[in-house]
Amino acid sequence: MNQIVATMAGNVWKIVVSVGEKIEEGQDVVILESMKMEIPIAAEASGVVKEIHVQEGDFVNEGDILLELE
Amino acid sequence: MFKKVLVANRGEIAARVIRTCRRLGIQTVAIYSEADAASLHVKWADEAYLIGKPRVSESYLNIEKIIEIAKTTKAEAIHPGYGLLSENPAFARRCEEEGIVFIGPNADVIAKMGSKIESRKTMAEAGVPIVPGISFPLQNVEEAMSTAATIGYPIMLKASAGGGGIGMQIVHNEEELRKAFEGNQKRATSFFGDGAMYLEKYIQNPRHIEVQLLADRHGNYVYLWERECSIQRRHQKVIEEAPSLFLDEQTRKKMGETAIQAAKYIGYTNAGTIEFLVDEQKNFYFLEMNTRLQVEHPVTEEITGLDLVEEQLRVAAGEKLGYSQEHIQRRGHAIEVRIYAEDPKTFFPSPGAITAFQLPEGEHIRNETAVQSGMVVTPFYDPMIAKLIVKGENRKEAIDRMLQALDSYQIEGIKTNIPMLKEVLTHPAFQAGHTTTDFVNRHLSNISIKK
């Protein structure tokens, strides 16, 4: 199992994957918006999206879990 | 002159406006969000009011709340700073309706210059050179392709409502255009609620040079020379200087006079800036007009000896400009760097707590900031946390002084772009004046911008 965490504080602008989707290492999964910039968050490993912990519009802190892969 | 002014902004620019008001004996009212309670702009103001939660949509963009505070505190005028509501015609109109002076041009002028398509059309009518392109939004991707074929690649594709580099892309061929058009149109619609797209010829190796102007309400206009703002990252300015090494006297005069011609045509009042793209042959083309104070206005102040905020206040209060064009001085060379809370290699933001903060000091050094040691840089606003401005007798002296000042700029706890600024300033190409807008990507090592 693999967790994808926010690399910085910001708003969740877009979630670009859905539960059950197979994703590749390096693929963007969530786009955060911080300091007026879009910050793509990429998966560090390949896997299937098991659970998404955030919703679009949520505020997250650095280190918060965005989603889990399996 | 006004007795009391509300400053509808935050951070360094609010603090900077308040400083001039205090010097002129004008009372100031600050507004702040929950995230900005510790900001210097709140401390420096005579009165300060909490207006809402950190997000700008719930605080600094709340027009009715700001109007209400202005009325309650009996502020006669509102200074909008830059960004936020500064170029929002609805806000300017609400001020007008309430009998509050909006320190800037009137709402119609703001609206006209705020649309890239409309402003281009207006400037063409005013006889200002514009980049070959179209003055109407593209219907669809097919029209984009046929128009691009007529103008010739490379093409710059732009969202009409875009800004700060968002919604712009260079495309080199049909395939790139097809991809970019659909993606960018979708993004523009979701970002700005307006998917209108247009395109124009991409000028190779351009410089971004802008002309500062001032206009009073009695038909007097002056230009305060130019600022060279070509050093950019993510299409946002990083280093600005005045004057521009690239312009000769003849071009400088022609650009200044063209800016005045444009301002007269639209009945402009207050401080404004016309941005031009300048090609390698020193042809210049209208890019956009900023109907407000610019971030980089201090370099103009340093070489002219004028305080632009004071001039804005005087013009808004109905005073005449106290000088004409031949009285505008141009002395020495000034450089400004923007200190961004960001990773110097990837340019990604770096919010966090500032654990140590010590500014450089000296006769030729000017600091603009609203942060202090112990404060937290939040993810809610622009990453620019400070500006550093130096002046020298000439460009070389200004560069040397800037490098010295940056060496003693102490900021800990967050990442900043200071290493990148030093890399630019020490680069032989910068020192030789090869300042084109692609400088950062072309000359800097190890830059890793993720697209």
Coordinates of C-alpha atoms in Angstrom, one line a residue:
Chain A
M1 CA 0.0 0.0 0.0
N2 CA 1.2 3.5 -0.8
Q3 CA 0.0 6.8 0.4
I4 CA 0.3 10.0 -1.6
V5 CA 0.7 13.1 0.6
A6 CA 0.5 16.8 -0.1
T7 CA 4.0 18.3 -0.7
M8 CA 2.8 21.7 0.5
A9 CA -0.1 23.5 2.1
G10 CA -2.8 24.6 -0.3
N11 CA -6.3 24.0 -1.7
V12 CA -7.3 20.9 -3.5
W13 CA -8.0 22.4 -7.0
K14 CA -8.6 19.3 -9.0
I15 CA -8.6 15.5 -8.4
V16 CA -7.7 13.9 -11.7
V17 CA -8.1 10.3 -10.8
S18 CA -10.9 8.2 -9.4
V19 CA -11.2 5.2 -7.1
G20 CA -10.4 1.9 -8.9
E21 CA -8.3 3.7 -11.5
K22 CA -4.9 2.2 -12.4
I23 CA -2.2 4.8 -12.4
E24 CA 1.4 4.9 -13.4
E25 CA 4.4 6.1 -11.4
G26 CA 4.9 9.9 -12.2
Q27 CA 1.3 10.4 -13.2
D28 CA -0.4 13.5 -11.7
V29 CA -3.2 12.5 -9.3
V30 CA -4.2 15.7 -7.6
I31 CA -3.6 19.4 -8.5
L32 CA -3.2 21.7 -5.5
E33 CA -3.5 25.4 -5.7
S34 CA -1.1 27.2 -3.5
M35 CA 0.0 30.9 -3.6
K36 CA -1.9 31.3 -6.9
M37 CA -0.1 28.5 -8.5
E38 CA -1.2 25.1 -9.7
I39 CA 1.0 22.4 -8.1
P40 CA 0.6 18.9 -9.6
I41 CA 1.1 16.1 -7.2
A42 CA 2.4 12.9 -8.9
A43 CA 2.2 9.3 -7.8
E44 CA 5.6 8.0 -6.6
A45 CA 4.6 4.4 -7.5
S46 CA 2.2 2.6 -9.8
G47 CA -0.9 1.2 -8.4
V48 CA -4.7 1.2 -8.2
V49 CA -6.5 4.1 -6.4
K50 CA -8.0 2.6 -3.2
E51 CA -9.3 5.6 -1.4
I52 CA -9.4 9.3 -1.9
H53 CA -9.2 11.3 1.3
V54 CA -9.9 14.8 0.1
Q55 CA -12.5 16.6 -1.9
E56 CA -12.0 19.5 -4.4
G57 CA -12.0 22.7 -2.4
D58 CA -10.5 21.2 0.7
F59 CA -7.6 22.9 2.4
V60 CA -4.7 20.5 3.1
N61 CA -1.5 20.9 5.1
E62 CA 1.9 19.6 4.0
G63 CA 2.1 15.9 4.8
D64 CA -1.7 15.4 4.7
I65 CA -2.7 12.1 3.0
L66 CA -4.5 12.8 -0.3
L67 CA -5.1 9.3 -1.5
E68 CA -4.1 5.7 -1.0
L69 CA -2.9 3.2 -3.6
E70 CA -2.8 -0.5 -3.5
Chain B
M1 CA -6.0 66.6 0.0
F2 CA -7.8 63.7 1.7
K3 CA -8.0 63.4 5.5
K4 CA -8.5 59.7 5.5
V5 CA -7.8 56.9 3.0
L6 CA -8.7 53.2 3.2
V7 CA -6.1 50.8 1.7
A8 CA -7.9 47.9 0.1
N9 CA -5.0 45.6 -0.1
R10 CA -2.5 43.6 1.9
G11 CA 1.2 42.9 2.5
E12 CA 4.0 45.1 1.2
I13 CA 1.9 47.3 -1.1
A14 CA -0.6 48.2 1.6
A15 CA 2.3 49.0 3.9
R16 CA 4.0 51.1 1.2
V17 CA 0.8 53.1 0.5
I18 CA 0.3 53.7 4.3
R19 CA 3.9 55.0 4.6
T20 CA 3.3 57.8 2.1
C21 CA -0.1 58.6 3.6
R22 CA 1.5 59.0 7.0
R23 CA 4.2 61.3 5.6
L24 CA 1.5 63.4 4.1
G25 CA -0.5 63.5 7.3
I26 CA -3.4 61.4 5.9
Q27 CA -5.1 59.0 8.3
T28 CA -5.2 55.4 7.1
V29 CA -7.6 52.5 7.4
A30 CA -6.3 49.0 6.8
I31 CA -8.2 45.8 6.2
Y32 CA -6.9 42.3 6.8
S33 CA -7.9 38.7 6.7
E34 CA -7.5 36.2 9.5
A35 CA -4.2 35.1 8.0
D36 CA -2.7 38.6 8.0
A37 CA -3.3 39.8 11.6
A38 CA 0.4 40.1 12.2
S39 CA 1.2 41.9 9.0
L40 CA 3.0 45.3 9.1
H41 CA 0.3 46.9 7.1
V42 CA -2.1 46.3 10.0
K43 CA 0.4 47.7 12.5
W44 CA 1.2 50.8 10.6
A45 CA -2.3 51.9 9.9
D46 CA -4.2 54.2 12.2
E47 CA -7.2 51.8 12.2
A48 CA -7.4 48.2 11.0
Y49 CA -10.4 46.0 10.5
L50 CA -10.7 42.3 10.2
I51 CA -12.8 41.5 7.1
G52 CA -12.9 37.8 6.9
K53 CA -11.3 34.4 6.3
P54 CA -7.9 33.9 4.7
R55 CA -9.1 33.1 1.2
V56 CA -9.3 36.3 -0.9
S57 CA -12.8 35.5 -2.0
E58 CA -13.9 35.7 1.6
S59 CA -11.8 38.8 2.5
Y60 CA -9.9 41.1 0.2
L61 CA -12.4 40.6 -2.7
N62 CA -15.5 41.3 -0.6
I63 CA -16.5 44.6 -2.3
E64 CA -19.5 45.3 -0.1
K65 CA -17.7 44.7 3.2
I66 CA -14.9 47.0 2.1
I67 CA -17.4 49.7 1.0
E68 CA -19.1 49.4 4.4
I69 CA -15.9 49.8 6.3
A70 CA -15.0 52.9 4.2
K71 CA -18.4 54.4 5.0
T72 CA -18.2 53.6 8.7
T73 CA -14.7 55.0 9.1
K74 CA -15.6 58.0 6.9
A75 CA -12.6 57.3 4.6
E76 CA -12.9 59.7 1.6
A77 CA -10.9 57.6 -0.8
I78 CA -9.8 54.0 -1.4
H79 CA -6.3 53.0 -2.6
P80 CA -6.6 49.6 -4.3
G81 CA -2.9 48.8 -4.5
Y82 CA -2.2 46.2 -7.3
G83 CA -3.8 42.8 -7.9
L84 CA -7.0 42.0 -5.9
L85 CA -9.7 44.7 -6.7
S86 CA -7.3 47.2 -8.3
E87 CA -8.5 46.5 -11.8
N88 CA -12.0 45.5 -11.0
P89 CA -14.4 47.9 -12.7
A90 CA -17.4 46.8 -10.5
F91 CA -15.4 47.9 -7.4
A92 CA -14.5 51.3 -8.9
R93 CA -18.1 51.8 -9.9
R94 CA -19.3 50.9 -6.4
C95 CA -16.9 53.5 -5.0
E96 CA -18.2 56.1 -7.4
E97 CA -21.8 55.3 -6.5
E98 CA -21.0 55.8 -2.8
G99 CA -19.2 59.0 -3.3
I100 CA -15.9 57.5 -2.3
V101 CA -12.9 58.4 -4.5
F102 CA -11.4 55.4 -6.2
I103 CA -7.7 56.1 -6.5
G104 CA -7.2 55.2 -10.1
P105 CA -8.9 55.8 -13.5
N106 CA -12.7 55.6 -13.9
A107 CA -14.5 52.3 -14.1
D108 CA -15.1 52.4 -17.9
V109 CA -11.4 52.9 -18.6
I110 CA -10.6 50.0 -16.3
A111 CA -13.1 47.8 -18.0
K112 CA -11.9 48.7 -21.5
M113 CA -8.2 48.0 -20.7
G114 CA -9.0 44.9 -18.6
S115 CA -10.0 42.9 -21.6
K116 CA -7.1 41.8 -23.8
I117 CA -9.2 41.8 -26.9
E118 CA -11.0 45.1 -26.2
S119 CA -7.8 46.9 -25.2
R120 CA -6.0 45.7 -28.4
K121 CA -8.8 47.0 -30.5
T122 CA -8.8 50.4 -28.7
M123 CA -5.0 50.8 -28.9
A124 CA -5.1 50.0 -32.7
E125 CA -7.7 52.8 -33.0
A126 CA -5.4 55.1 -31.0
G127 CA -2.6 54.5 -33.5
V128 CA -0.5 52.4 -31.1
P129 CA 1.5 49.6 -32.8
I130 CA 0.1 46.2 -31.9
V131 CA 1.4 42.7 -32.5
P132 CA 0.0 41.2 -35.7
G133 CA -3.0 39.0 -34.6
I134 CA -6.7 39.1 -34.3
S135 CA -9.1 41.5 -32.5
F136 CA -12.0 39.1 -32.0
P137 CA -12.2 35.8 -30.1
L138 CA -11.6 32.6 -32.0
Q139 CA -14.8 30.6 -32.7
N140 CA -13.2 27.2 -32.6
V141 CA -10.0 25.3 -33.2
E142 CA -10.5 25.3 -37.0
E143 CA -10.5 29.1 -37.0
A144 CA -7.5 29.1 -34.8
M145 CA -5.6 26.9 -37.3
S146 CA -6.5 29.0 -40.4
T147 CA -5.7 32.3 -38.6
A148 CA -2.4 30.9 -37.4
A149 CA -1.6 29.8 -41.0
T150 CA -2.1 33.4 -42.2
I151 CA -0.1 35.1 -39.5
G152 CA 2.7 32.4 -39.5
Y153 CA 4.2 30.4 -36.7
P154 CA 5.3 30.7 -33.9
I155 CA 2.1 31.9 -32.4
M156 CA 1.2 33.0 -28.9
L157 CA -2.1 31.6 -27.8
K158 CA -3.9 33.6 -25.1
A159 CA -6.9 33.5 -22.9
S160 CA -8.7 36.9 -23.0
A161 CA -9.3 37.0 -19.3
G162 CA -5.9 35.5 -18.4
G163 CA -3.2 37.2 -16.4
G164 CA 0.0 36.7 -14.6
G165 CA 1.1 34.3 -17.2
I166 CA -1.9 32.0 -16.8
G167 CA -3.6 31.0 -20.0
M168 CA -0.7 31.9 -22.4
Q169 CA 1.3 29.4 -24.5
I170 CA 3.7 29.5 -27.4
V171 CA 2.9 27.1 -30.2
H172 CA 5.1 26.2 -33.1
N173 CA 2.9 24.2 -35.4
E174 CA -0.6 23.0 -36.1
E175 CA -0.4 20.0 -33.9
E176 CA 0.7 22.0 -30.9
L177 CA -1.9 24.6 -31.6
R178 CA -4.7 21.9 -31.7
K179 CA -3.6 20.5 -28.3
A180 CA -3.1 23.9 -26.7
F181 CA -6.3 25.4 -27.9
E182 CA -8.6 22.9 -26.3
G183 CA -6.7 22.5 -23.1
N184 CA -6.2 26.2 -22.5
Q185 CA -9.8 27.1 -23.4
K186 CA -11.0 24.6 -20.8
R187 CA -8.6 26.0 -18.2
A188 CA -9.6 29.6 -19.0
T189 CA -13.3 28.7 -18.6
S190 CA -12.7 27.1 -15.2
F191 CA -10.2 29.6 -13.9
F192 CA -11.7 32.9 -15.1
G193 CA -15.2 31.9 -16.1
D194 CA -14.4 33.1 -19.6
G195 CA -13.1 30.9 -22.3
A196 CA -12.5 33.5 -25.0
M197 CA -9.2 32.8 -26.8
Y198 CA -7.2 34.7 -29.3
L199 CA -3.8 34.5 -30.8
E200 CA -1.1 36.7 -32.2
K201 CA 2.3 36.5 -33.7
Y202 CA 5.0 35.4 -31.3
I203 CA 7.8 38.0 -31.3
Q204 CA 11.2 36.2 -31.2
N205 CA 13.7 37.2 -28.4
P206 CA 11.5 40.1 -27.2
R207 CA 12.1 42.4 -24.3
H208 CA 9.3 43.5 -22.0
I209 CA 9.7 47.2 -21.6
E210 CA 6.9 49.4 -20.1
V211 CA 6.3 53.1 -19.8
Q212 CA 5.0 54.7 -16.6
L213 CA 2.7 57.6 -17.1
L214 CA 0.7 60.0 -14.9
A215 CA -2.3 62.0 -15.9
D216 CA -4.3 64.5 -13.9
R217 CA -8.0 65.4 -14.3
H218 CA -7.1 68.6 -16.1
G219 CA -5.7 67.1 -19.3
N220 CA -2.0 67.1 -18.3
Y221 CA 0.0 64.0 -19.1
V222 CA 3.7 63.0 -18.4
Y223 CA 5.6 59.9 -18.9
L224 CA 8.1 58.8 -16.3
W225 CA 10.5 56.9 -18.6
E226 CA 10.6 53.1 -18.9
R227 CA 11.2 50.0 -16.9
E228 CA 12.9 47.0 -18.3
C229 CA 11.1 43.9 -16.9
S230 CA 12.3 41.1 -19.1
I231 CA 13.7 38.8 -16.4
Q232 CA 10.7 36.6 -15.7
R233 CA 9.9 33.2 -14.5
R234 CA 6.5 31.6 -15.3
H235 CA 5.7 34.8 -17.2
Q236 CA 6.0 36.8 -14.0
K237 CA 8.6 39.5 -13.4
V238 CA 11.5 38.8 -11.1
I239 CA 14.0 41.6 -11.8
E240 CA 13.1 45.1 -13.0
E241 CA 15.3 48.0 -13.8
A242 CA 15.1 51.6 -14.9
P243 CA 16.2 52.9 -17.3
S244 CA 16.5 50.2 -19.9
L245 CA 20.0 49.6 -21.3
F246 CA 18.5 48.5 -24.6
L247 CA 16.7 51.7 -25.6
D248 CA 18.3 54.7 -27.4
E249 CA 17.0 58.2 -26.8
Q250 CA 15.0 58.2 -29.9
T251 CA 13.2 55.0 -29.1
R252 CA 12.7 56.0 -25.5
K253 CA 11.0 59.3 -26.6
K254 CA 8.9 57.5 -29.2
M255 CA 7.7 55.0 -26.7
G256 CA 6.9 57.6 -24.1
E257 CA 5.0 59.7 -26.6
T258 CA 3.1 56.7 -27.8
A259 CA 2.1 55.9 -24.2
I260 CA 0.8 59.4 -23.8
Q261 CA -1.1 59.2 -27.1
A262 CA -2.8 56.0 -25.9
A263 CA -3.6 57.5 -22.5
K264 CA -5.1 60.6 -24.1
Y265 CA -7.2 58.6 -26.5
I266 CA -9.0 56.7 -23.6
G267 CA -9.2 59.7 -21.3
Y268 CA -6.9 58.1 -18.8
T269 CA -6.4 59.6 -15.3
N270 CA -4.0 58.7 -12.4
A271 CA -0.9 56.5 -12.6
G272 CA -0.9 53.8 -15.3
T273 CA 1.5 51.7 -17.2
I274 CA 1.7 50.7 -20.9
E275 CA 3.5 47.5 -21.4
F276 CA 5.3 46.9 -24.7
L277 CA 7.1 44.0 -26.3
V278 CA 10.2 45.3 -28.0
D279 CA 11.8 43.2 -30.7
E280 CA 15.5 43.0 -31.6
Q281 CA 15.2 45.9 -34.1
K282 CA 13.6 48.1 -31.4
N283 CA 10.2 47.9 -32.9
F284 CA 7.7 48.1 -30.0
Y285 CA 4.2 46.7 -29.8
F286 CA 1.4 47.2 -27.2
L287 CA 1.1 44.3 -24.9
E288 CA -1.4 45.6 -22.2
M289 CA -2.2 48.5 -20.0
N290 CA -2.1 48.2 -16.3
T291 CA -4.6 50.7 -14.9
R292 CA -3.0 50.8 -11.4
L293 CA 0.2 51.1 -9.5
Q294 CA 2.7 48.4 -10.6
V295 CA 4.7 46.1 -8.3
E296 CA 7.9 47.5 -9.8
H297 CA 7.0 51.2 -9.5
P298 CA 9.9 51.9 -7.0
V299 CA 12.6 51.8 -9.7
T300 CA 10.8 54.7 -11.4
E301 CA 10.6 56.5 -8.2
E302 CA 14.4 56.0 -7.6
I303 CA 15.4 57.6 -10.9
T304 CA 12.8 60.4 -11.1
G305 CA 12.8 61.3 -7.4
L306 CA 9.0 61.2 -7.4
D307 CA 6.7 59.3 -4.9
L308 CA 4.2 57.7 -7.2
V309 CA 1.7 57.0 -4.4
E310 CA 1.8 60.7 -3.5
E311 CA 1.2 61.6 -7.1
Q312 CA -1.7 59.2 -7.2
L313 CA -3.3 60.7 -4.1
R314 CA -2.8 64.3 -5.4
V315 CA -4.4 63.5 -8.8
A316 CA -7.3 61.6 -7.2
A317 CA -7.8 64.6 -4.9
G318 CA -8.2 66.8 -8.0
E319 CA -4.8 68.5 -8.0
K320 CA -2.9 69.4 -11.1
L321 CA 0.4 67.8 -11.9
G322 CA 3.0 70.3 -10.7
Y323 CA 5.4 69.8 -13.6
S324 CA 5.6 69.1 -17.3
Q325 CA 7.6 66.6 -19.3
E326 CA 10.8 68.5 -19.5
H327 CA 11.0 68.6 -15.7
I328 CA 11.0 64.9 -15.3
Q329 CA 14.4 63.9 -14.2
R330 CA 16.2 60.6 -15.0
R331 CA 19.2 60.1 -12.7
G332 CA 21.2 57.0 -12.1
H333 CA 20.1 53.4 -12.4
A334 CA 17.7 51.5 -10.2
I335 CA 17.1 47.7 -9.9
E336 CA 14.4 45.9 -8.1
V337 CA 14.3 42.2 -7.2
R338 CA 11.2 40.4 -6.0
I339 CA 11.8 38.0 -3.2
Y340 CA 9.5 35.1 -3.6
A341 CA 8.8 32.3 -1.1
E342 CA 9.6 29.5 -3.5
D343 CA 12.0 26.9 -4.5
P344 CA 14.8 28.6 -6.5
K345 CA 15.0 25.6 -8.9
T346 CA 11.4 24.5 -9.5
F347 CA 9.7 27.8 -8.7
F348 CA 7.2 25.9 -6.6
P349 CA 5.8 27.9 -3.6
S350 CA 7.4 27.4 -0.2
P351 CA 4.9 28.5 2.5
G352 CA 5.9 28.2 6.1
A353 CA 7.2 30.1 9.2
I354 CA 10.0 32.6 8.8
T355 CA 12.3 31.8 11.7
A356 CA 14.9 34.6 11.0
F357 CA 14.6 37.7 8.9
Q358 CA 17.2 40.4 8.7
L359 CA 17.1 43.0 5.9
P360 CA 20.1 44.5 4.3
E361 CA 20.5 48.2 5.1
G362 CA 22.5 51.1 3.6
E363 CA 22.2 54.4 1.9
H364 CA 21.4 53.1 -1.6
I365 CA 19.1 50.3 -0.4
R366 CA 15.3 50.3 -0.1
N367 CA 13.2 47.5 1.3
E368 CA 9.5 47.0 0.8
T369 CA 7.9 44.2 2.8
A370 CA 5.2 43.6 5.4
V371 CA 6.7 40.4 6.9
Q372 CA 8.9 40.1 10.0
S373 CA 10.7 37.3 11.8
G374 CA 8.4 34.8 13.4
M375 CA 5.6 35.4 10.8
V376 CA 4.0 32.6 8.8
V377 CA 3.9 32.8 5.0
T378 CA 0.5 31.3 4.2
P379 CA -0.5 29.5 1.0
F380 CA -3.4 31.9 0.4
Y381 CA -1.7 34.7 -1.5
D382 CA 1.0 35.5 -4.0
P383 CA 4.4 34.1 -3.1
M384 CA 6.1 37.5 -3.2
I385 CA 7.0 38.5 0.3
A386 CA 9.4 41.4 -0.2
K387 CA 11.1 43.6 -2.7
L388 CA 14.6 44.9 -2.6
I389 CA 15.5 48.0 -4.5
V390 CA 19.0 49.5 -5.0
K391 CA 20.3 52.6 -6.8
G392 CA 23.6 53.3 -8.4
E393 CA 25.2 56.0 -10.5
N394 CA 25.1 53.5 -13.4
R395 CA 23.9 50.0 -14.1
K396 CA 27.2 48.3 -13.1
E397 CA 27.2 50.0 -9.7
A398 CA 23.5 49.1 -9.2
I399 CA 24.2 45.5 -10.0
D400 CA 27.2 45.4 -7.6
R401 CA 25.2 47.0 -4.9
M402 CA 22.3 44.6 -5.4
L403 CA 24.6 41.6 -5.1
Q404 CA 26.1 43.0 -1.9
A405 CA 22.7 43.6 -0.5
L406 CA 21.5 40.1 -1.4
D407 CA 24.6 38.6 0.3
S408 CA 23.4 40.1 3.6
Y409 CA 19.7 39.3 3.1
Q410 CA 19.0 36.9 5.8
I411 CA 15.8 34.8 5.7
E412 CA 15.4 31.4 7.2
G413 CA 12.6 28.9 7.6
I414 CA 11.3 29.1 4.1
K415 CA 12.9 28.7 0.7
T416 CA 13.3 31.8 -1.4
N417 CA 14.5 32.7 -4.9
I418 CA 17.5 34.6 -3.7
P419 CA 20.0 32.0 -5.1
M420 CA 18.3 32.4 -8.5
L421 CA 18.4 36.2 -8.3
K422 CA 22.1 36.1 -7.6
E423 CA 22.7 33.7 -10.5
V424 CA 20.9 36.1 -12.9
L425 CA 22.7 39.2 -11.6
T426 CA 26.2 37.6 -11.9
H427 CA 25.5 36.1 -15.3
P428 CA 27.7 37.6 -18.1
A429 CA 24.6 37.7 -20.4
F430 CA 22.6 39.8 -17.8
Q431 CA 25.6 42.1 -17.2
A432 CA 26.0 42.6 -20.9
G433 CA 22.3 43.5 -21.2
H434 CA 21.1 40.5 -23.1
T435 CA 17.8 40.6 -21.1
T436 CA 15.2 38.9 -23.2
T437 CA 12.1 37.4 -21.7
D438 CA 13.4 33.8 -22.1
F439 CA 16.5 34.7 -20.1
V440 CA 15.7 32.3 -17.2
N441 CA 15.1 29.3 -19.4
R442 CA 17.9 30.1 -21.7
H443 CA 20.7 31.0 -19.4
L444 CA 20.1 29.5 -16.0
S445 CA 21.5 26.1 -15.0
N446 CA 19.4 23.4 -13.3
I447 CA 16.1 25.1 -13.7
S448 CA 13.5 22.3 -13.6
I449 CA 10.1 23.7 -14.3
K450 CA 7.5 21.0 -14.4
K451 CA 5.0 21.7 -17.1

